[in-house]
Short mmCIF file of C-alpha atoms in Angstrom, two decimals:
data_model
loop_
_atom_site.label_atom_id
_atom_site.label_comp_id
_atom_site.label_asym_id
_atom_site.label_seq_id
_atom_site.Cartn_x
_atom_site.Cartn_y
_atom_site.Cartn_z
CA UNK S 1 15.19 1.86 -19.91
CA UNK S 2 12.08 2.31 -17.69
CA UNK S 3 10.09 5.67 -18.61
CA UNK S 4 7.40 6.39 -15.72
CA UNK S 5 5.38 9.43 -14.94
CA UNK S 6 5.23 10.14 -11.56
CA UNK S 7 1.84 11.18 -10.78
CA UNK S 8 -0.48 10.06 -7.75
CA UNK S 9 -2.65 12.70 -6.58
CA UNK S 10 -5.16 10.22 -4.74
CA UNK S 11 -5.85 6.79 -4.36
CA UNK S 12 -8.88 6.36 -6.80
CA UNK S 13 -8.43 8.10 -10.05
CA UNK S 14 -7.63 6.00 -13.07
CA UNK S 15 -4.51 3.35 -12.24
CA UNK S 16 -2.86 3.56 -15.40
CA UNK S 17 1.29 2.26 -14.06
CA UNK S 18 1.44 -0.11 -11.38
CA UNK S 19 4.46 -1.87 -9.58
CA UNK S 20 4.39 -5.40 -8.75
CA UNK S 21 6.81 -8.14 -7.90
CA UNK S 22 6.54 -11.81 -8.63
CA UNK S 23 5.93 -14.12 -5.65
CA UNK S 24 9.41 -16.06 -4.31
CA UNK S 25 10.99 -19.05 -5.20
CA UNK S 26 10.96 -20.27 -1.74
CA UNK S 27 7.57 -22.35 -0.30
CA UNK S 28 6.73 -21.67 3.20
CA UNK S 29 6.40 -25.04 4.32
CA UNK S 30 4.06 -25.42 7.52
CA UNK S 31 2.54 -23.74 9.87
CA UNK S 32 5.20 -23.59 12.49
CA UNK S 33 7.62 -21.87 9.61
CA UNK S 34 4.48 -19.50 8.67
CA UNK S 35 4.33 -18.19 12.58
CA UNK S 36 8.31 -17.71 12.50
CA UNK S 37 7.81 -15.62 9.46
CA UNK S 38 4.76 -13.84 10.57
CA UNK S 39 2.66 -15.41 7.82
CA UNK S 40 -0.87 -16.69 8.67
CA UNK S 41 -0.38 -19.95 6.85
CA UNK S 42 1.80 -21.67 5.05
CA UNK S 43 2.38 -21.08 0.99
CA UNK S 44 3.23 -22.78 -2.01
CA UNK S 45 4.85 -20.56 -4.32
CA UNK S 46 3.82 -21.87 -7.50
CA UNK S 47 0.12 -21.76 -6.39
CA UNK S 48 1.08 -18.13 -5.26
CA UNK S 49 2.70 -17.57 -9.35
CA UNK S 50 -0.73 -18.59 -10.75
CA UNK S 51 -2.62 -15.84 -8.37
CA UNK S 52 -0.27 -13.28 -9.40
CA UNK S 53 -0.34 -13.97 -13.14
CA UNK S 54 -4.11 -13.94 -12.56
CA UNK S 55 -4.18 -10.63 -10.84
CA UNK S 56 -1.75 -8.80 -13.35
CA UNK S 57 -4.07 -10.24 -16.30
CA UNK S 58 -6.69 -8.44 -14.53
CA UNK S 59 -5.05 -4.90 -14.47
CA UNK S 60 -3.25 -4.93 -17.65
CA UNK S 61 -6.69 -5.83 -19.40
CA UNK S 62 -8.11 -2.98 -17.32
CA UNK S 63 -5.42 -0.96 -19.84
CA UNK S 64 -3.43 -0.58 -16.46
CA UNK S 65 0.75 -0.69 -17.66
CA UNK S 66 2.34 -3.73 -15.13
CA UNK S 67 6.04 -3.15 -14.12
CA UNK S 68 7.37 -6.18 -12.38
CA UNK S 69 10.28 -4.91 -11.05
CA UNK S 70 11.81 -8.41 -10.76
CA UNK S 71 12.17 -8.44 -13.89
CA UNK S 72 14.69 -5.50 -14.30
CA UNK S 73 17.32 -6.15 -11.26
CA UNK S 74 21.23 -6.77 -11.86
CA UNK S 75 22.09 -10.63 -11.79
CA UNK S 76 24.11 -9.65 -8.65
CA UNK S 77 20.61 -8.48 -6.76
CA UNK S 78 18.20 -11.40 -7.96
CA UNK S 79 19.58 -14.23 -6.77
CA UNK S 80 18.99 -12.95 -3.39
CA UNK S 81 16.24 -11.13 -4.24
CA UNK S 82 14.18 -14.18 -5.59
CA UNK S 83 14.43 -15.98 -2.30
CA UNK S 84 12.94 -12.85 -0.19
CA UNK S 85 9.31 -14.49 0.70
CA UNK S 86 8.07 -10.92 1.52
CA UNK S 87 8.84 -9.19 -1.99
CA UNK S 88 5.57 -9.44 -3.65
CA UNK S 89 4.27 -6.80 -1.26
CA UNK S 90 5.73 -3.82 -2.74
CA UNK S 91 3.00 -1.01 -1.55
CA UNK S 92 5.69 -0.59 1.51
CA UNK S 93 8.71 0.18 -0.98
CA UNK S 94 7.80 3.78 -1.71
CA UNK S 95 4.81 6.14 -2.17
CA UNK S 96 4.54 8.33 -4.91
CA UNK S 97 3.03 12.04 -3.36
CA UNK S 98 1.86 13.89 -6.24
CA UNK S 99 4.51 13.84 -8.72
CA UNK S 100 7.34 12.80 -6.19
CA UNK S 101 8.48 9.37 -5.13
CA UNK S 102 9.80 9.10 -1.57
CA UNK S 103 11.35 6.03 -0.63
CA UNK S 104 10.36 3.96 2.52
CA UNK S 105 12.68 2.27 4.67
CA UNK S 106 12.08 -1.34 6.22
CA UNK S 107 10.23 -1.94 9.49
CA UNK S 108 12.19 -4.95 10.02
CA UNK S 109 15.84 -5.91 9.17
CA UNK S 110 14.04 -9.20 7.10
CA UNK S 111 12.68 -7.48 4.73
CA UNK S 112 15.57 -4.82 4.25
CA UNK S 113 17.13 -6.13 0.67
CA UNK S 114 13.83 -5.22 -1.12
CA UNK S 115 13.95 -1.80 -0.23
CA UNK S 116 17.90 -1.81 -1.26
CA UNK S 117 17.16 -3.44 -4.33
CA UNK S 118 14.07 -1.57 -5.19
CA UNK S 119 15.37 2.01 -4.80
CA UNK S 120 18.34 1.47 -6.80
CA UNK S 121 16.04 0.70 -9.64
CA UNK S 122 14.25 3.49 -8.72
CA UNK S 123 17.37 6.14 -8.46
CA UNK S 124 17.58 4.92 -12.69
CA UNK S 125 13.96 4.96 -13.53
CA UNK S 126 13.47 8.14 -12.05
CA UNK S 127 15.56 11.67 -12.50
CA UNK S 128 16.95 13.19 -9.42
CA UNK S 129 13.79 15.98 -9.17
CA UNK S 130 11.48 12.94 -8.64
CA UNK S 131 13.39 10.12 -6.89
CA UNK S 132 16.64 10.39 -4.30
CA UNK S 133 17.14 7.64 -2.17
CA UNK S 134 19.26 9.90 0.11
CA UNK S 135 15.71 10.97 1.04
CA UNK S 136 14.90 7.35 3.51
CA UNK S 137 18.61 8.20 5.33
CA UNK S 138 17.35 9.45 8.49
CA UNK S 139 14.14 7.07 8.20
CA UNK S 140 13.82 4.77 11.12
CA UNK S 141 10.55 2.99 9.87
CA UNK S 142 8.14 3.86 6.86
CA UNK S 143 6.38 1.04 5.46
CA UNK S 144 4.07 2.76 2.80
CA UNK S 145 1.06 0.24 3.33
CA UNK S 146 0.69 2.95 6.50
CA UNK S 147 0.40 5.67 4.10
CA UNK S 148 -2.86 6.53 1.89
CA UNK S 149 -2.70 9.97 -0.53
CA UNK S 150 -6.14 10.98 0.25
CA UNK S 151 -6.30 13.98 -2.21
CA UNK S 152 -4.12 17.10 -3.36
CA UNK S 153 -4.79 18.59 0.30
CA UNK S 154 -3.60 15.73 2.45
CA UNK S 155 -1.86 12.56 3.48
CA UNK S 156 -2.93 9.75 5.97
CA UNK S 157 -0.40 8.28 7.32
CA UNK S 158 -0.08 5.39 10.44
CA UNK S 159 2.69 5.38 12.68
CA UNK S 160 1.80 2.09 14.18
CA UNK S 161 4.07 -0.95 14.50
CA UNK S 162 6.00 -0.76 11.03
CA UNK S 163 6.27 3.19 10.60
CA UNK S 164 7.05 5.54 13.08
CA UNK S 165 6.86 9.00 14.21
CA UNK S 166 10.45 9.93 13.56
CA UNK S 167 9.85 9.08 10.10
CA UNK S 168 7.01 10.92 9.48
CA UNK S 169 8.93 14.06 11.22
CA UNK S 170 12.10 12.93 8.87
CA UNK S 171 10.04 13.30 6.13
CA UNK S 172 7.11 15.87 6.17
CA UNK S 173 9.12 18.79 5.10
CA UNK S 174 9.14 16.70 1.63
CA UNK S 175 5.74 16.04 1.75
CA UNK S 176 4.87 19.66 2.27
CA UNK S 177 7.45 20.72 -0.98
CA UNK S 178 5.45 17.75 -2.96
CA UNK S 179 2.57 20.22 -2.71
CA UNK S 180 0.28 18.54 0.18
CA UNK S 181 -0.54 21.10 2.81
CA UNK S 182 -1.34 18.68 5.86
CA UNK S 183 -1.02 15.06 7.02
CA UNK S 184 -3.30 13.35 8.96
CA UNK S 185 -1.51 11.15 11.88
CA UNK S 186 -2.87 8.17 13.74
CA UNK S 187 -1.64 5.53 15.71
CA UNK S 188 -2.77 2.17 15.61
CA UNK S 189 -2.20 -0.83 17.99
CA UNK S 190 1.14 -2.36 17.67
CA UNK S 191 -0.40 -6.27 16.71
CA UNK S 192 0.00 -7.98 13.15
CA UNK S 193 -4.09 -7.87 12.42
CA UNK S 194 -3.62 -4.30 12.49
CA UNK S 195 -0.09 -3.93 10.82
CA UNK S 196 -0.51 -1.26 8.23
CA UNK S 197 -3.25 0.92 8.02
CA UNK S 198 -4.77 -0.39 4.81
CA UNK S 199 -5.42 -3.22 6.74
CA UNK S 200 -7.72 -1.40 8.63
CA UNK S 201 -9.35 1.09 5.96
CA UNK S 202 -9.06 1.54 1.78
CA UNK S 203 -10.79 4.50 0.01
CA UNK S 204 -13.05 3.31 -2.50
CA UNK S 205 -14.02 5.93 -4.41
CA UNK S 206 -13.73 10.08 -4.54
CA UNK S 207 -15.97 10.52 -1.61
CA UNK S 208 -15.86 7.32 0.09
CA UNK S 209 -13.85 5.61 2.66
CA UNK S 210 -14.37 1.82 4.57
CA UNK S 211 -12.85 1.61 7.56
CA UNK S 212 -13.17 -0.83 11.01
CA UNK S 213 -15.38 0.51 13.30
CA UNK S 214 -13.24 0.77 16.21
CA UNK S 215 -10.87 3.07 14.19
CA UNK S 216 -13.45 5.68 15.11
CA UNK S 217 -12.41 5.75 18.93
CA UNK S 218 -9.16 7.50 17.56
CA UNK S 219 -7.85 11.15 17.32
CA UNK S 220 -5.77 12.10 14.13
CA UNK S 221 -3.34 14.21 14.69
CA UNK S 222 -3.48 16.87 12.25
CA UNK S 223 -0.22 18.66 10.74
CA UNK S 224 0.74 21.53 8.44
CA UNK S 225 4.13 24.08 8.19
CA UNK S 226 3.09 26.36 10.69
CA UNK S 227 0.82 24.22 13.43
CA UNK S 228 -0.74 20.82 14.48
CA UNK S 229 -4.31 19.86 16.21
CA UNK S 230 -5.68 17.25 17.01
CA UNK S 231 -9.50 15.84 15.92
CA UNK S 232 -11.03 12.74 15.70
CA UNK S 233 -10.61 10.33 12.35
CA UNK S 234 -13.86 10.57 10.96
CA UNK S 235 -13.93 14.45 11.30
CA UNK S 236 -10.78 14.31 9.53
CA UNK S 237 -11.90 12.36 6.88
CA UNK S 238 -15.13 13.90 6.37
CA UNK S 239 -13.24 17.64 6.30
CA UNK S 240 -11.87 16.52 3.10
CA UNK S 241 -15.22 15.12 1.41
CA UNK S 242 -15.07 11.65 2.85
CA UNK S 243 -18.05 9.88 4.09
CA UNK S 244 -17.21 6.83 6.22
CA UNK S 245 -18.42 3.44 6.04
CA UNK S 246 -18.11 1.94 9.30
CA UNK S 247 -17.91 -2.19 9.24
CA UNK S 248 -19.38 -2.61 12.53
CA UNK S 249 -20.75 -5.88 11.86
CA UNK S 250 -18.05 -7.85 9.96
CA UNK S 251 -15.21 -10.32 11.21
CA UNK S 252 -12.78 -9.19 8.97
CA UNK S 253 -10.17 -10.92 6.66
CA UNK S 254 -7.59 -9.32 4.90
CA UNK S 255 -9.67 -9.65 1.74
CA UNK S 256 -12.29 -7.27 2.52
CA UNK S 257 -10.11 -4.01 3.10
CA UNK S 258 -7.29 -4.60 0.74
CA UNK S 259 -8.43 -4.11 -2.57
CA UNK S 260 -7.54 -1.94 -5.13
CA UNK S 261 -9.30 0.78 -7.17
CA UNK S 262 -8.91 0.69 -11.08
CA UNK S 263 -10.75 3.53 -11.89
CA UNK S 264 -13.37 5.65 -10.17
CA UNK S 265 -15.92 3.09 -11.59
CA UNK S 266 -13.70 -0.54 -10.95
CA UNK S 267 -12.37 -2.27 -7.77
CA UNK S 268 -10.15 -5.49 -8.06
CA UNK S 269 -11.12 -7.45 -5.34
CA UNK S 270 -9.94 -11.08 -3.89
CA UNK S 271 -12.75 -13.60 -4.86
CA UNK S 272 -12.78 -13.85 -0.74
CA UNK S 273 -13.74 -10.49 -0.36
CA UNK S 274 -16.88 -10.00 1.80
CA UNK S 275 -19.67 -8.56 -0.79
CA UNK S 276 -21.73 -7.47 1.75
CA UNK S 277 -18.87 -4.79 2.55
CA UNK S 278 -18.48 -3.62 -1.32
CA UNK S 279 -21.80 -3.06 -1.82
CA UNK S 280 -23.72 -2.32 1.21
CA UNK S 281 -23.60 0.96 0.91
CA UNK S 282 -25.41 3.60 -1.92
CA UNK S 283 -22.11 4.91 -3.22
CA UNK S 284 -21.18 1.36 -4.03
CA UNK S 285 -23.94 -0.31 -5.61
CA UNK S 286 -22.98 1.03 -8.78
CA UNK S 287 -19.11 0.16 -9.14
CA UNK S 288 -17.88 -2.33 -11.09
CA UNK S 289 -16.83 -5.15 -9.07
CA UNK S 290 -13.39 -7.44 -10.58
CA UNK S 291 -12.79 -10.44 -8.74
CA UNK S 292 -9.38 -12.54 -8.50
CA UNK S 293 -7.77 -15.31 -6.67
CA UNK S 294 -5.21 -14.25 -4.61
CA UNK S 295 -5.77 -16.88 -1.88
CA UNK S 296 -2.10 -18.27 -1.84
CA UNK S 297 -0.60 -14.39 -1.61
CA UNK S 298 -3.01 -13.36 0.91
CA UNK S 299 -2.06 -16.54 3.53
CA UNK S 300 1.39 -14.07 3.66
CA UNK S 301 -0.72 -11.53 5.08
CA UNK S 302 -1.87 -8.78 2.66
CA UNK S 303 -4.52 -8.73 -0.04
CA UNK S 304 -4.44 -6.79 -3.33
CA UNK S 305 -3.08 -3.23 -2.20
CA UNK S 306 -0.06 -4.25 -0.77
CA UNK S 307 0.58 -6.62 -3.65
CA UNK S 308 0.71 -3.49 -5.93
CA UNK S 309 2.07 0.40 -5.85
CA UNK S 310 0.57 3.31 -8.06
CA UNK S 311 3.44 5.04 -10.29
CA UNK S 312 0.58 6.76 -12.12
CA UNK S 313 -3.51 7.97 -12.01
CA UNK S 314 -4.99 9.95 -13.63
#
């Protein structure tokens, strides 16, 4: 039996549980199959296997605790579920808001049996006080890559082309009894370089996020119990202790946003990270920086985040 402390109170403090998924069985051939799948090029799994060894090896000698949830499904779930090309990024299967997990719900009908699968492991790892898949009933869309738990204040969440904003009204009531007192809205364009918002921005430390420039041009919308205003992103983020590092001059890859914080001190990044983003800037220059390959997984689309979901920091 799986025993997990929820407890997630932001997205830098020491990772010590982490959810993964091993890549699928299934190659994605060529580059016409990649475009019908929404992948940017075309994968061989095994290649993909030897990444994802390489980046759990990374974590658990970090001291980080590595749950691949594979590993634990009914023999009725994983024949299916080792043929789902999109498993191995799990960020979008839940969130974990303070000490509560809420379950997301699948922005397209492909990538459905995950979050089936998933939860039901969930609904025995978890007690009913923590985890209750009855919570993603009313969900239309949540894919959790769209959500970032900025600190014990507030949530930023996108309600761009996987999540919407019926969800988010679904489900801020729970985010509210979690113990959050606001959530920070924004909308994104609807196009697959801009999917999930942590394709767009990561925090990278306690007072420090890295976000594309243009994401300054947009208003948050700002919600608590009572009210909701409106305010532009980076005085939203700098209201909670934030400053912003703006990439202005950067063609991005998916590399150079979607890392993953360790510790305060460490980032795992992909080998094909741009340096000149993770430490060009004062509050950066002295973190540890932990390079992997993850070449193979990121032609699916996503980088190190979405490849991996928090249970516990500390």
């Amino acid at each position: 039996m799986v025993k997990i402390n929820a407890n997630c109170w932001n997205e830098h403090g020491e990772l010590k549980t982490v959810l993964v998924c091993s890549p699928s069985v299934l190659d994605v051939p060529d580059q016409r199959t990649a475009d019908y799948v929404g992948w940017e090029k075309p994968v061989n799994q095994e290649k993909a296997k030897e990444n994802h060894e390489e980046m759990i090896r990374a974590m658990e000698n970090a001291g980080v605790t590595v749950i691949d949830y594979s590993k634990h499904l009914k023999d009725e779930d994983r024949q299916l579920n080792d043929q789902l090309i999109n498993r191995v990024f799990v960020r979008d299967l839940a969130c974990v808001y303070g000490n509560t997990v809420i379950p997301g719900d699948a922005g397209i009908t492909m990538r459905a049996p995950e979050y089936v699968h998933s939860h039901e492991l969930f609904q025995r790892w978890f007690d009913e006080n923590t985890f209750s898949i009855q919570d993603n009933n009313r969900l239309k869309a949540l894919e959790n890559g769209d959500v970032f738990v900025l600190n014990r204040d507030t949530v930023f969440i996108n309600t761009g082309l996987r999540s919407s904003i019926e969800s988010v009204e679904m489900m801020k009531g729970k985010i509210f009894q979690a113990g959050f007192t606001e959530i920070g809205i924004i909308d994104l364009p609807r196009t697959g370089e801009t999917m999930h918002l942590d394709m767009n921005c990561n925090v990278a430390g306690a007072d420090l996020l890295i976000a594309k420039s243009y994401m300054r041009l947009f208003p948050v919308q700002v919600v608590n119990e009572k009210s909701g205003r409106y305010v532009m992103m980076e005085d939203y983020i700098k209201r909670h202790g934030f400053d912003v590092l703006w990439t202005d001059d950067v063609k991005h890859t998916v590399a150079d946003i979607n890392f993953l914080n360790l510790n305060p001190e460490t980032l795992l990044v992909s080998t094909k990270a741009n340096k000149k983003i993770v430490k060009g800037h004062p509050k950066l220059r002295g973190k540890k920086i932990i390079e992997v390959d993850v070449n193979e997984l990121e032609k699916g689309g996503g980088g190190i985040r979405c490849m991996t979901m928090p249970f516990e920091r500390r």
